[in-house]
Short mmCIF file of N, CA, C and O in Angstrom, two decimals:
data_model
loop_
_atom_site.label_atom_id
_atom_site.label_comp_id
_atom_site.label_asym_id
_atom_site.label_seq_id
_atom_site.Cartn_x
_atom_site.Cartn_y
_atom_site.Cartn_z
N UNK A 1 90.30 135.87 107.31
CA UNK A 1 90.95 134.70 107.84
C UNK A 1 91.28 133.74 106.67
O UNK A 1 90.41 133.49 105.80
N UNK A 2 92.45 133.23 106.65
CA UNK A 2 92.83 132.36 105.56
C UNK A 2 92.35 130.91 105.78
O UNK A 2 92.51 130.43 106.90
N UNK A 3 91.81 130.30 104.75
CA UNK A 3 91.40 128.91 104.86
C UNK A 3 92.57 128.04 104.99
O UNK A 3 93.59 128.22 104.28
N UNK A 4 92.59 126.97 105.86
CA UNK A 4 93.72 126.06 106.00
C UNK A 4 93.88 125.26 104.72
O UNK A 4 92.87 124.89 104.05
N UNK A 5 95.08 125.00 104.33
CA UNK A 5 95.38 124.20 103.10
C UNK A 5 95.23 122.76 103.47
O UNK A 5 95.49 122.33 104.59
N UNK A 6 94.75 121.95 102.54
CA UNK A 6 94.62 120.56 102.78
C UNK A 6 95.98 119.87 103.11
O UNK A 6 96.95 120.36 102.53
N UNK A 7 95.95 118.87 103.95
CA UNK A 7 97.18 118.16 104.32
C UNK A 7 97.72 117.44 103.09
O UNK A 7 96.96 116.84 102.38
N UNK A 8 98.97 117.56 102.81
CA UNK A 8 99.64 116.82 101.76
C UNK A 8 100.67 115.91 102.38
O UNK A 8 101.53 116.39 103.17
N UNK A 9 100.67 114.74 101.97
CA UNK A 9 101.73 113.78 102.36
C UNK A 9 102.81 113.82 101.41
O UNK A 9 102.66 114.10 100.20
N UNK A 10 104.08 113.53 101.88
CA UNK A 10 105.21 113.47 101.03
C UNK A 10 104.97 112.32 99.92
O UNK A 10 105.49 112.40 98.83
N UNK A 11 104.18 111.35 100.29
CA UNK A 11 103.90 110.23 99.30
C UNK A 11 103.06 110.74 98.16
O UNK A 11 103.03 110.10 97.12
N UNK A 12 102.28 111.84 98.33
CA UNK A 12 101.43 112.34 97.26
C UNK A 12 102.26 112.72 96.01
O UNK A 12 101.75 112.68 94.90
N UNK A 13 103.50 113.06 96.17
CA UNK A 13 104.40 113.48 95.08
C UNK A 13 104.95 112.29 94.33
O UNK A 13 105.55 112.42 93.29
N UNK A 14 104.75 111.06 94.89
CA UNK A 14 105.32 109.86 94.28
C UNK A 14 104.25 109.00 93.76
O UNK A 14 103.52 108.37 94.52
N UNK A 15 104.04 109.00 92.42
CA UNK A 15 102.93 108.19 91.86
C UNK A 15 103.11 106.69 92.23
O UNK A 15 104.19 106.08 92.17
N UNK A 16 102.01 106.13 92.76
CA UNK A 16 101.99 104.73 93.09
C UNK A 16 102.71 104.40 94.43
O UNK A 16 102.89 103.27 94.83
N UNK A 17 103.14 105.44 95.19
CA UNK A 17 103.79 105.24 96.46
C UNK A 17 102.83 104.53 97.47
O UNK A 17 101.63 104.68 97.37
N UNK A 18 103.38 103.74 98.34
CA UNK A 18 102.57 102.95 99.28
C UNK A 18 102.36 103.62 100.60
O UNK A 18 103.32 103.99 101.28
N UNK A 19 101.11 103.94 101.03
CA UNK A 19 100.80 104.66 102.24
C UNK A 19 100.78 103.80 103.48
O UNK A 19 100.64 104.29 104.57
N UNK A 20 100.94 102.46 103.38
CA UNK A 20 100.81 101.57 104.55
C UNK A 20 102.13 101.07 105.03
O UNK A 20 102.97 100.73 104.19
N UNK A 21 102.27 100.96 106.31
CA UNK A 21 103.56 100.44 106.85
C UNK A 21 103.69 98.94 106.55
O UNK A 21 102.78 98.27 106.20
N UNK A 22 104.96 98.43 106.63
CA UNK A 22 105.26 97.11 106.33
C UNK A 22 104.39 96.07 107.12
O UNK A 22 104.11 95.00 106.66
N UNK A 23 104.03 96.43 108.33
CA UNK A 23 103.28 95.52 109.17
C UNK A 23 101.76 95.49 108.84
O UNK A 23 101.01 94.69 109.35
N UNK A 24 101.31 96.34 107.90
CA UNK A 24 99.85 96.46 107.58
C UNK A 24 99.49 95.32 106.64
O UNK A 24 100.22 94.91 105.78
N UNK A 25 98.26 94.79 106.77
CA UNK A 25 97.76 93.84 105.87
C UNK A 25 97.65 94.40 104.42
O UNK A 25 97.50 93.64 103.47
N UNK A 26 97.64 95.67 104.28
CA UNK A 26 97.49 96.33 103.00
C UNK A 26 98.79 96.67 102.38
O UNK A 26 98.89 97.22 101.28
N UNK A 27 99.89 96.40 103.06
CA UNK A 27 101.23 96.81 102.52
C UNK A 27 101.53 96.30 101.13
O UNK A 27 102.06 97.01 100.34
N UNK A 28 101.18 95.03 100.95
CA UNK A 28 101.49 94.44 99.60
C UNK A 28 100.38 94.62 98.62
O UNK A 28 100.50 94.20 97.47
N UNK A 29 99.30 95.25 99.01
CA UNK A 29 98.17 95.51 98.05
C UNK A 29 98.61 96.55 97.04
O UNK A 29 99.32 97.51 97.42
N UNK A 30 98.16 96.33 95.86
CA UNK A 30 98.51 97.29 94.80
C UNK A 30 97.77 98.60 94.94
O UNK A 30 96.60 98.67 95.34
N UNK A 31 98.49 99.71 94.72
CA UNK A 31 97.89 101.02 94.78
C UNK A 31 97.53 101.45 93.34
O UNK A 31 98.35 101.42 92.45
N UNK A 32 96.30 101.87 93.20
CA UNK A 32 95.84 102.36 91.92
C UNK A 32 95.63 103.86 91.94
O UNK A 32 95.63 104.51 93.03
N UNK A 33 95.58 104.48 90.83
CA UNK A 33 95.34 105.95 90.75
C UNK A 33 94.14 106.14 89.84
O UNK A 33 94.21 105.72 88.66
N UNK A 34 93.13 106.77 90.39
CA UNK A 34 91.94 107.13 89.62
C UNK A 34 92.03 108.59 89.33
O UNK A 34 92.27 109.43 90.22
N UNK A 35 91.77 108.97 88.09
CA UNK A 35 91.75 110.40 87.76
C UNK A 35 90.27 110.87 87.67
O UNK A 35 89.53 110.35 86.86
N UNK A 36 89.92 111.84 88.51
CA UNK A 36 88.62 112.38 88.53
C UNK A 36 88.35 113.22 87.24
O UNK A 36 89.33 113.61 86.60
N UNK A 37 87.08 113.50 86.89
CA UNK A 37 86.77 114.29 85.73
C UNK A 37 87.54 115.64 85.64
O UNK A 37 87.82 116.08 84.57
N UNK A 38 87.84 116.21 86.81
CA UNK A 38 88.48 117.53 86.83
C UNK A 38 89.99 117.35 86.67
O UNK A 38 90.74 118.34 86.77
N UNK A 39 90.51 116.10 86.56
CA UNK A 39 91.91 115.85 86.40
C UNK A 39 92.67 115.55 87.74
O UNK A 39 93.85 115.30 87.69
N UNK A 40 91.91 115.59 88.85
CA UNK A 40 92.59 115.31 90.14
C UNK A 40 92.84 113.81 90.29
O UNK A 40 91.92 113.03 90.20
N UNK A 41 94.10 113.44 90.58
CA UNK A 41 94.41 112.06 90.76
C UNK A 41 94.07 111.66 92.21
O UNK A 41 94.39 112.41 93.17
N UNK A 42 93.48 110.47 92.34
CA UNK A 42 93.11 109.96 93.68
C UNK A 42 93.71 108.54 93.84
O UNK A 42 93.39 107.69 93.02
N UNK A 43 94.53 108.35 94.86
CA UNK A 43 95.12 107.03 95.03
C UNK A 43 94.13 106.20 95.83
O UNK A 43 93.35 106.62 96.67
N UNK A 44 94.08 104.85 95.55
CA UNK A 44 93.23 103.91 96.25
C UNK A 44 93.94 102.56 96.32
O UNK A 44 94.83 102.30 95.53
N UNK A 45 93.56 101.79 97.29
CA UNK A 45 94.15 100.43 97.41
C UNK A 45 93.24 99.50 96.59
O UNK A 45 92.03 99.43 96.79
N UNK A 46 93.86 98.75 95.74
CA UNK A 46 93.13 97.83 94.87
C UNK A 46 92.76 96.60 95.79
O UNK A 46 93.30 96.41 96.87
N UNK A 47 91.84 95.79 95.27
CA UNK A 47 91.36 94.65 96.01
C UNK A 47 92.46 93.80 96.60
O UNK A 47 93.45 93.50 95.93
N UNK A 48 92.37 93.43 97.83
CA UNK A 48 93.25 92.53 98.52
C UNK A 48 92.63 91.17 98.59
O UNK A 48 91.61 90.96 99.16
N UNK A 49 93.27 90.20 97.92
CA UNK A 49 92.81 88.85 97.97
C UNK A 49 93.49 88.07 99.05
O UNK A 49 94.64 88.23 99.31
N UNK A 50 92.67 87.22 99.76
CA UNK A 50 93.22 86.43 100.87
C UNK A 50 94.07 85.33 100.26
O UNK A 50 93.73 84.73 99.22
N UNK A 51 95.14 84.92 100.97
CA UNK A 51 96.00 83.81 100.45
C UNK A 51 95.22 82.55 100.64
O UNK A 51 94.34 82.46 101.44
N UNK A 52 95.58 81.52 99.80
CA UNK A 52 94.84 80.26 99.94
C UNK A 52 95.11 79.60 101.32
O UNK A 52 96.24 79.77 101.85
N UNK A 53 94.17 78.94 101.86
CA UNK A 53 94.35 78.23 103.18
C UNK A 53 95.19 77.00 102.88
O UNK A 53 95.14 76.42 101.79
N UNK A 54 95.96 76.60 103.84
CA UNK A 54 96.76 75.44 103.75
C UNK A 54 98.19 75.73 104.15
O UNK A 54 98.56 76.87 104.41
N UNK A 55 98.96 74.68 104.27
CA UNK A 55 100.32 74.80 104.81
C UNK A 55 101.28 74.47 103.71
O UNK A 55 101.23 73.44 103.11
N UNK A 56 102.22 75.38 103.40
CA UNK A 56 103.33 75.07 102.53
C UNK A 56 104.56 74.90 103.37
O UNK A 56 104.66 75.42 104.50
N UNK A 57 105.60 74.14 102.94
CA UNK A 57 106.71 73.81 103.83
C UNK A 57 107.40 75.10 104.35
O UNK A 57 107.78 75.16 105.49
N UNK A 58 107.53 76.15 103.56
CA UNK A 58 108.19 77.36 104.05
C UNK A 58 107.30 78.22 104.88
O UNK A 58 107.80 79.16 105.57
N UNK A 59 106.04 77.94 104.96
CA UNK A 59 105.13 78.71 105.76
C UNK A 59 104.43 77.83 106.76
O UNK A 59 103.25 78.02 107.04
N UNK A 60 105.14 76.86 107.34
CA UNK A 60 104.60 75.92 108.28
C UNK A 60 103.87 76.69 109.40
O UNK A 60 104.31 77.75 109.89
N UNK A 61 102.75 76.16 109.84
CA UNK A 61 101.95 76.80 110.87
C UNK A 61 101.91 75.93 112.10
O UNK A 61 102.27 74.77 112.04
N UNK A 62 101.50 76.56 113.19
CA UNK A 62 101.30 75.83 114.41
C UNK A 62 99.86 76.11 114.81
O UNK A 62 99.19 76.94 114.26
N UNK A 63 99.40 75.34 115.77
CA UNK A 63 98.01 75.59 116.26
C UNK A 63 98.00 76.22 117.64
O UNK A 63 99.01 76.10 118.40
N UNK A 64 96.91 76.87 117.91
CA UNK A 64 96.70 77.50 119.25
C UNK A 64 95.36 77.07 119.74
O UNK A 64 94.38 77.11 118.97
N UNK A 65 95.23 76.67 121.00
CA UNK A 65 93.95 76.36 121.56
C UNK A 65 93.45 77.58 122.27
O UNK A 65 94.12 78.20 123.13
N UNK A 66 92.28 78.04 121.83
CA UNK A 66 91.69 79.22 122.39
C UNK A 66 91.25 79.13 123.79
O UNK A 66 90.67 78.14 124.15
N UNK A 67 91.63 80.10 124.63
CA UNK A 67 91.25 80.16 126.01
C UNK A 67 90.08 81.18 126.17
O UNK A 67 89.93 82.09 125.36
N UNK A 68 89.33 81.00 127.23
CA UNK A 68 88.24 81.95 127.52
C UNK A 68 88.79 83.35 127.72
O UNK A 68 89.79 83.57 128.36
N UNK A 69 88.16 84.30 127.05
CA UNK A 69 88.53 85.69 127.25
C UNK A 69 89.59 86.17 126.27
O UNK A 69 89.85 87.38 126.25
N UNK A 70 90.11 85.31 125.48
CA UNK A 70 91.12 85.73 124.50
C UNK A 70 90.50 86.47 123.41
O UNK A 70 89.30 86.31 123.09
N UNK A 71 91.28 87.46 122.75
CA UNK A 71 90.77 88.22 121.65
C UNK A 71 91.79 88.15 120.52
O UNK A 71 93.02 87.86 120.80
N UNK A 72 91.45 88.42 119.29
CA UNK A 72 92.38 88.36 118.22
C UNK A 72 93.65 89.23 118.45
O UNK A 72 94.73 88.85 118.13
N UNK A 73 93.41 90.40 119.08
CA UNK A 73 94.57 91.27 119.30
C UNK A 73 95.53 90.73 120.37
O UNK A 73 96.71 90.89 120.29
N UNK A 74 95.00 89.92 121.27
CA UNK A 74 95.85 89.24 122.31
C UNK A 74 96.78 88.28 121.55
O UNK A 74 97.90 88.16 121.87
N UNK A 75 96.18 87.52 120.57
CA UNK A 75 97.00 86.57 119.82
C UNK A 75 98.03 87.25 118.96
O UNK A 75 99.17 86.72 118.81
N UNK A 76 97.68 88.38 118.38
CA UNK A 76 98.60 89.12 117.59
C UNK A 76 99.83 89.53 118.45
O UNK A 76 100.99 89.40 118.01
N UNK A 77 99.58 90.00 119.63
CA UNK A 77 100.66 90.42 120.55
C UNK A 77 101.45 89.19 120.96
O UNK A 77 102.70 89.21 120.95
N UNK A 78 100.79 88.09 121.32
CA UNK A 78 101.43 86.91 121.82
C UNK A 78 102.44 86.33 120.72
O UNK A 78 103.52 85.96 121.03
N UNK A 79 101.92 86.14 119.53
CA UNK A 79 102.67 85.46 118.52
C UNK A 79 103.57 86.30 117.61
O UNK A 79 104.51 85.85 117.02
N UNK A 80 103.20 87.63 117.48
CA UNK A 80 103.94 88.51 116.60
C UNK A 80 104.54 89.74 117.26
O UNK A 80 105.17 90.54 116.67
N UNK A 81 104.17 89.92 118.56
CA UNK A 81 104.67 91.11 119.29
C UNK A 81 103.98 92.38 118.90
O UNK A 81 104.50 93.43 119.14
N UNK A 82 102.82 92.26 118.24
CA UNK A 82 102.05 93.41 117.75
C UNK A 82 100.58 93.10 117.73
O UNK A 82 100.10 92.18 116.97
N UNK A 83 99.81 93.74 118.59
CA UNK A 83 98.35 93.44 118.62
C UNK A 83 97.65 93.66 117.30
O UNK A 83 96.65 93.07 117.00
N UNK A 84 98.20 94.58 116.51
CA UNK A 84 97.59 94.84 115.17
C UNK A 84 97.84 93.73 114.19
O UNK A 84 97.30 93.76 113.05
N UNK A 85 98.65 92.75 114.51
CA UNK A 85 98.99 91.64 113.54
C UNK A 85 97.96 90.52 113.63
O UNK A 85 98.08 89.47 113.03
N UNK A 86 96.79 90.71 114.27
CA UNK A 86 95.73 89.74 114.35
C UNK A 86 95.29 89.33 112.95
O UNK A 86 94.88 88.18 112.71
N UNK A 87 95.39 90.19 111.99
CA UNK A 87 94.93 89.88 110.65
C UNK A 87 95.71 88.73 109.96
O UNK A 87 95.16 88.00 109.18
N UNK A 88 96.97 88.53 110.41
CA UNK A 88 97.75 87.40 109.87
C UNK A 88 97.09 86.05 110.27
O UNK A 88 97.02 85.11 109.55
N UNK A 89 96.56 86.04 111.56
CA UNK A 89 95.95 84.87 112.08
C UNK A 89 94.59 84.64 111.39
O UNK A 89 94.23 83.58 111.04
N UNK A 90 93.89 85.74 111.20
CA UNK A 90 92.55 85.66 110.54
C UNK A 90 92.74 85.17 109.11
O UNK A 90 91.94 84.34 108.65
N UNK A 91 93.83 85.60 108.45
CA UNK A 91 94.02 85.16 107.06
C UNK A 91 94.37 83.66 106.95
O UNK A 91 94.05 83.03 105.96
N UNK A 92 94.90 83.10 108.02
CA UNK A 92 95.27 81.72 108.05
C UNK A 92 94.18 80.75 108.43
O UNK A 92 94.30 79.56 108.43
N UNK A 93 92.97 81.34 108.81
CA UNK A 93 91.82 80.57 109.25
C UNK A 93 90.65 80.93 108.45
O UNK A 93 90.49 82.01 107.98
N UNK A 94 89.70 79.94 108.26
CA UNK A 94 88.50 80.17 107.44
C UNK A 94 87.42 80.87 108.24
O UNK A 94 86.44 80.32 108.64
N UNK A 95 87.69 82.19 108.52
CA UNK A 95 86.70 83.01 109.22
C UNK A 95 86.36 84.23 108.43
O UNK A 95 87.20 84.77 107.67
N UNK A 96 85.13 84.72 108.56
CA UNK A 96 84.68 85.92 107.95
C UNK A 96 84.94 87.13 108.85
O UNK A 96 85.15 88.22 108.46
N UNK A 97 84.72 86.88 110.11
CA UNK A 97 84.77 87.93 111.15
C UNK A 97 85.87 87.55 112.07
O UNK A 97 85.91 86.44 112.62
N UNK A 98 86.89 88.40 112.32
CA UNK A 98 87.97 88.04 113.19
C UNK A 98 87.60 87.63 114.58
O UNK A 98 88.26 86.84 115.26
N UNK A 99 86.40 88.07 115.03
CA UNK A 99 85.95 87.64 116.43
C UNK A 99 85.67 86.15 116.45
O UNK A 99 85.65 85.58 117.55
N UNK A 100 85.42 85.55 115.29
CA UNK A 100 85.15 84.13 115.23
C UNK A 100 86.39 83.30 115.64
O UNK A 100 86.30 82.19 116.03
N UNK A 101 87.63 83.92 115.54
CA UNK A 101 88.77 83.23 115.91
C UNK A 101 88.83 82.82 117.31
O UNK A 101 89.29 81.75 117.68
N UNK A 102 88.28 83.60 118.21
CA UNK A 102 88.29 83.35 119.64
C UNK A 102 86.96 83.21 120.32
O UNK A 102 86.88 83.25 121.54
N UNK A 103 85.91 82.98 119.54
CA UNK A 103 84.60 82.88 120.01
C UNK A 103 84.36 81.63 120.81
O UNK A 103 83.57 81.62 121.78
N UNK A 104 85.06 80.55 120.45
CA UNK A 104 84.78 79.26 121.13
C UNK A 104 86.02 78.78 121.87
O UNK A 104 86.97 78.29 121.30
N UNK A 105 86.01 78.88 123.20
CA UNK A 105 87.14 78.38 124.00
C UNK A 105 87.34 76.89 123.71
O UNK A 105 86.35 76.18 123.56
N UNK A 106 88.61 76.48 123.64
CA UNK A 106 88.85 75.11 123.32
C UNK A 106 89.08 74.77 121.82
O UNK A 106 89.67 73.75 121.50
N UNK A 107 88.67 75.74 120.98
CA UNK A 107 88.88 75.51 119.54
C UNK A 107 90.31 75.70 119.15
O UNK A 107 91.03 76.51 119.68
N UNK A 108 90.81 74.89 118.20
CA UNK A 108 92.14 75.06 117.67
C UNK A 108 92.13 75.93 116.46
O UNK A 108 91.34 75.72 115.57
N UNK A 109 93.05 76.92 116.43
CA UNK A 109 93.16 77.79 115.27
C UNK A 109 94.59 77.70 114.78
O UNK A 109 95.54 77.42 115.55
N UNK A 110 94.81 78.03 113.56
CA UNK A 110 96.15 78.04 112.86
C UNK A 110 96.84 79.36 113.17
O UNK A 110 96.23 80.44 113.08
N UNK A 111 98.08 79.24 113.49
CA UNK A 111 98.90 80.47 113.67
C UNK A 111 99.98 80.40 112.60
O UNK A 111 100.81 79.47 112.60
N UNK A 112 100.08 81.38 111.66
CA UNK A 112 101.07 81.31 110.62
C UNK A 112 102.47 81.54 111.17
O UNK A 112 102.67 82.21 112.21
N UNK A 113 103.46 80.97 110.54
CA UNK A 113 104.84 81.06 110.97
C UNK A 113 105.49 82.30 110.42
O UNK A 113 105.43 82.51 109.23
N UNK A 114 106.04 83.16 111.26
CA UNK A 114 106.76 84.38 110.80
C UNK A 114 105.84 85.46 110.52
O UNK A 114 104.59 85.42 110.57
N UNK A 115 106.48 86.53 110.06
CA UNK A 115 105.84 87.80 109.70
C UNK A 115 106.52 88.35 108.56
O UNK A 115 107.77 88.25 108.48
N UNK A 116 105.86 88.92 107.53
CA UNK A 116 106.55 89.46 106.40
C UNK A 116 107.70 90.39 106.80
O UNK A 116 107.59 91.25 107.64
N UNK A 117 108.88 90.11 106.26
CA UNK A 117 110.03 90.95 106.50
C UNK A 117 110.78 90.59 107.78
O UNK A 117 111.74 91.21 108.14
N UNK A 118 110.31 89.54 108.48
CA UNK A 118 111.00 89.19 109.79
C UNK A 118 112.04 88.15 109.64
O UNK A 118 112.73 87.78 110.59
N UNK A 119 112.17 87.62 108.44
CA UNK A 119 113.22 86.55 108.16
C UNK A 119 112.63 85.18 108.52
O UNK A 119 111.56 85.00 108.98
N UNK A 120 113.44 84.13 108.37
CA UNK A 120 113.03 82.73 108.61
C UNK A 120 112.61 82.56 110.06
O UNK A 120 113.30 82.99 111.00
N UNK A 121 111.40 81.95 110.24
CA UNK A 121 110.92 81.70 111.60
C UNK A 121 110.72 82.93 112.37
O UNK A 121 110.65 82.90 113.58
N UNK A 122 110.43 84.07 111.76
CA UNK A 122 110.33 85.35 112.40
C UNK A 122 109.14 85.30 113.43
O UNK A 122 108.59 84.31 113.73
N UNK A 123 108.75 86.41 113.85
CA UNK A 123 107.67 86.50 114.84
C UNK A 123 108.26 86.43 116.22
O UNK A 123 109.50 86.32 116.40
N UNK A 124 107.39 86.47 117.26
CA UNK A 124 107.87 86.50 118.59
C UNK A 124 107.04 85.46 119.37
O UNK A 124 106.26 85.79 120.24
N UNK A 125 107.20 84.19 119.11
CA UNK A 125 106.42 83.15 119.68
C UNK A 125 106.66 83.00 121.16
O UNK A 125 107.75 83.23 121.66
N UNK A 126 105.60 82.61 121.87
CA UNK A 126 105.70 82.33 123.29
C UNK A 126 105.89 83.51 124.22
O UNK A 126 106.21 83.34 125.35
N UNK A 127 105.64 84.67 123.77
CA UNK A 127 105.78 85.83 124.64
C UNK A 127 104.68 85.88 125.65
O UNK A 127 103.52 85.66 125.39
#
């Protein structure tokens, strides 16, 4: 019986190619290549630093009052049309654990304006 060959991505042939979709929090993270002692190159995502907290005019934010039972993925869907976009809201607030965003009903949290690549005022507010 023949051993199965390891899966190869088309990106493996492109040095430094990015494996994450545009909507991923890691899309803009730099890709590094580590060469193992046997010469095998291994791609990895370099450290992702959080953006500074605060509001710049082009990135104006709005606030959201947390309701009982809400979760970060609910907010990602509501404000960006993608439940996986919760990380944008977590980045805009001083939390270590995303569950802290919705832990306290009545708390106000910041919602960033737009989504990378969506153009001015992007996102899907009020859905």
